[in-house]
Amino acid sequence: MKSAIRDAGELCRELELPADLASMAAAASFRVFAPRGYVAKMVPGDPDDPLLLQVLPRVAETSDASGFVQDPVGDLDASRAPGLIQKYRGRVLLIATGACAVHCRYCFRRHFPYEATPRTLEAWRPAIDQISKDNSIEEVILSGGDPLTLVDSLLEQLVGELERIPHLKRLRIHSRLPVVIPERVSDELLAWLTGSRLTPFVVIHSNHAREIQGDVATALSKLIHAGIPVLNQSVLLRGVNDDVESLVELSRALVNLRVVPYYLHQLDRVAGATHFEVPVDRGLQLIEQLRSQLPGYAVPRYVQEIAGELSKRVLA
Ligand SMILES: *Cc1c(COP(=O)(O)O)cnc(C)c1O
Ligand code: SF4
């Protein structure tokens, strides 16, 4: 993470692109953060590279569009304690950290007030107490930000506290780190995940087949060979994966590695992400085409998050 690119100009230079491709105003509102290994998977000189589009601030982000808001999915209304969000029965989401290993331009939490979320075991205490008191909760989802940006010792402390809560059965980790910094899938991490009393699930986040090759494929295989179920969620993004070939290739690459294509999300309408939106009608068409080309298990559920509903809404 220390060596990641944090400057839009540097990102353009690195990829032999003109510096004015980046919008400094957009970078100022959500700064650039792109690990070098991820950037190395981009094609130099291609301004439309599907990996680049996910991290390069563009002028389109600063155009305000009605209906695109700061908190599109009602996270702030669903807060049960500092850093603890519950929307669905039986599972709670713990914002383990505000830090991410990549800044995705379409992120629905790009405006989330992370400064107010806990960073130490002490500060997590109210969230842990809340989980202890409610025995309808079976699963804790570590999210963020990206929980795997925390050092193992802190994660171990947090999960150690969770393991002491008898009604908790599963620990789910939502992380983009195995994709953007695959070195994070270390033997220590595997030992810790497989040694937990809680049944682990890892949900990665990849939007394009080119992201999960080489070192990333190796890292995912390590998780899978350790017996940890790995699921993938993607966001349907204009210019990145809104064509049938990209989605088919992504699903194939995933299932060949034994990663389950779990969700394809309709974009959450967060301010700054207007230009990534693909109409739901088009998404439905794409899913139908995927079904005609892939085994059923390789077709992700196409879902949309609607604030206030009891689960993600399944569109197809
Ligand atoms: C998406 C989400 C979950 C997980 O939903 P699943 O359908 O179980 O994957 C849990 N909590 C919150 C707040 C969420 O936004
Ligand atoms: S929370 Fe996830 S989608 Fe958002 S910037 Fe971080 S890694 Fe990207």
Coordinates of C-alpha atoms and ligand atoms in Angstrom, one line a residue, residues 85 87-88 91 93 141 172 262-263 305 312, ligand 1:
I85 CA -24.8 -1.5 10.1
K87 CA -30.2 -4.0 7.2
Y88 CA -30.9 -7.8 6.9
R91 CA -26.3 -10.7 9.6
L93 CA -22.0 -5.5 8.8
I141 CA -19.6 -9.3 7.8
R172 CA -17.7 -13.1 6.2
Y262 CA -22.4 -14.4 -6.4
Y263 CA -23.8 -11.0 -7.3
E305 CA -29.9 -2.5 -3.2
K312 CA -31.0 -7.1 -1.9
Ligands
LIG1 C1 -25.3 -6.3 1.1 C2 -25.3 -6.3 2.6 C3 -25.3 -7.5 3.3 C4 -25.1 -8.8 2.7 O1 -26.2 -9.2 2.0 P1 -26.2 -10.7 1.4 O2 -27.4 -10.7 0.5 O3 -26.3 -11.6 2.6 O4 -24.9 -10.9 0.7 C5 -25.4 -7.4 4.7 N1 -25.6 -6.2 5.3 C6 -25.6 -5.0 4.6 C7 -25.8 -3.8 5.4 C8 -25.5 -5.0 3.2 O5 -25.5 -3.9 2.6

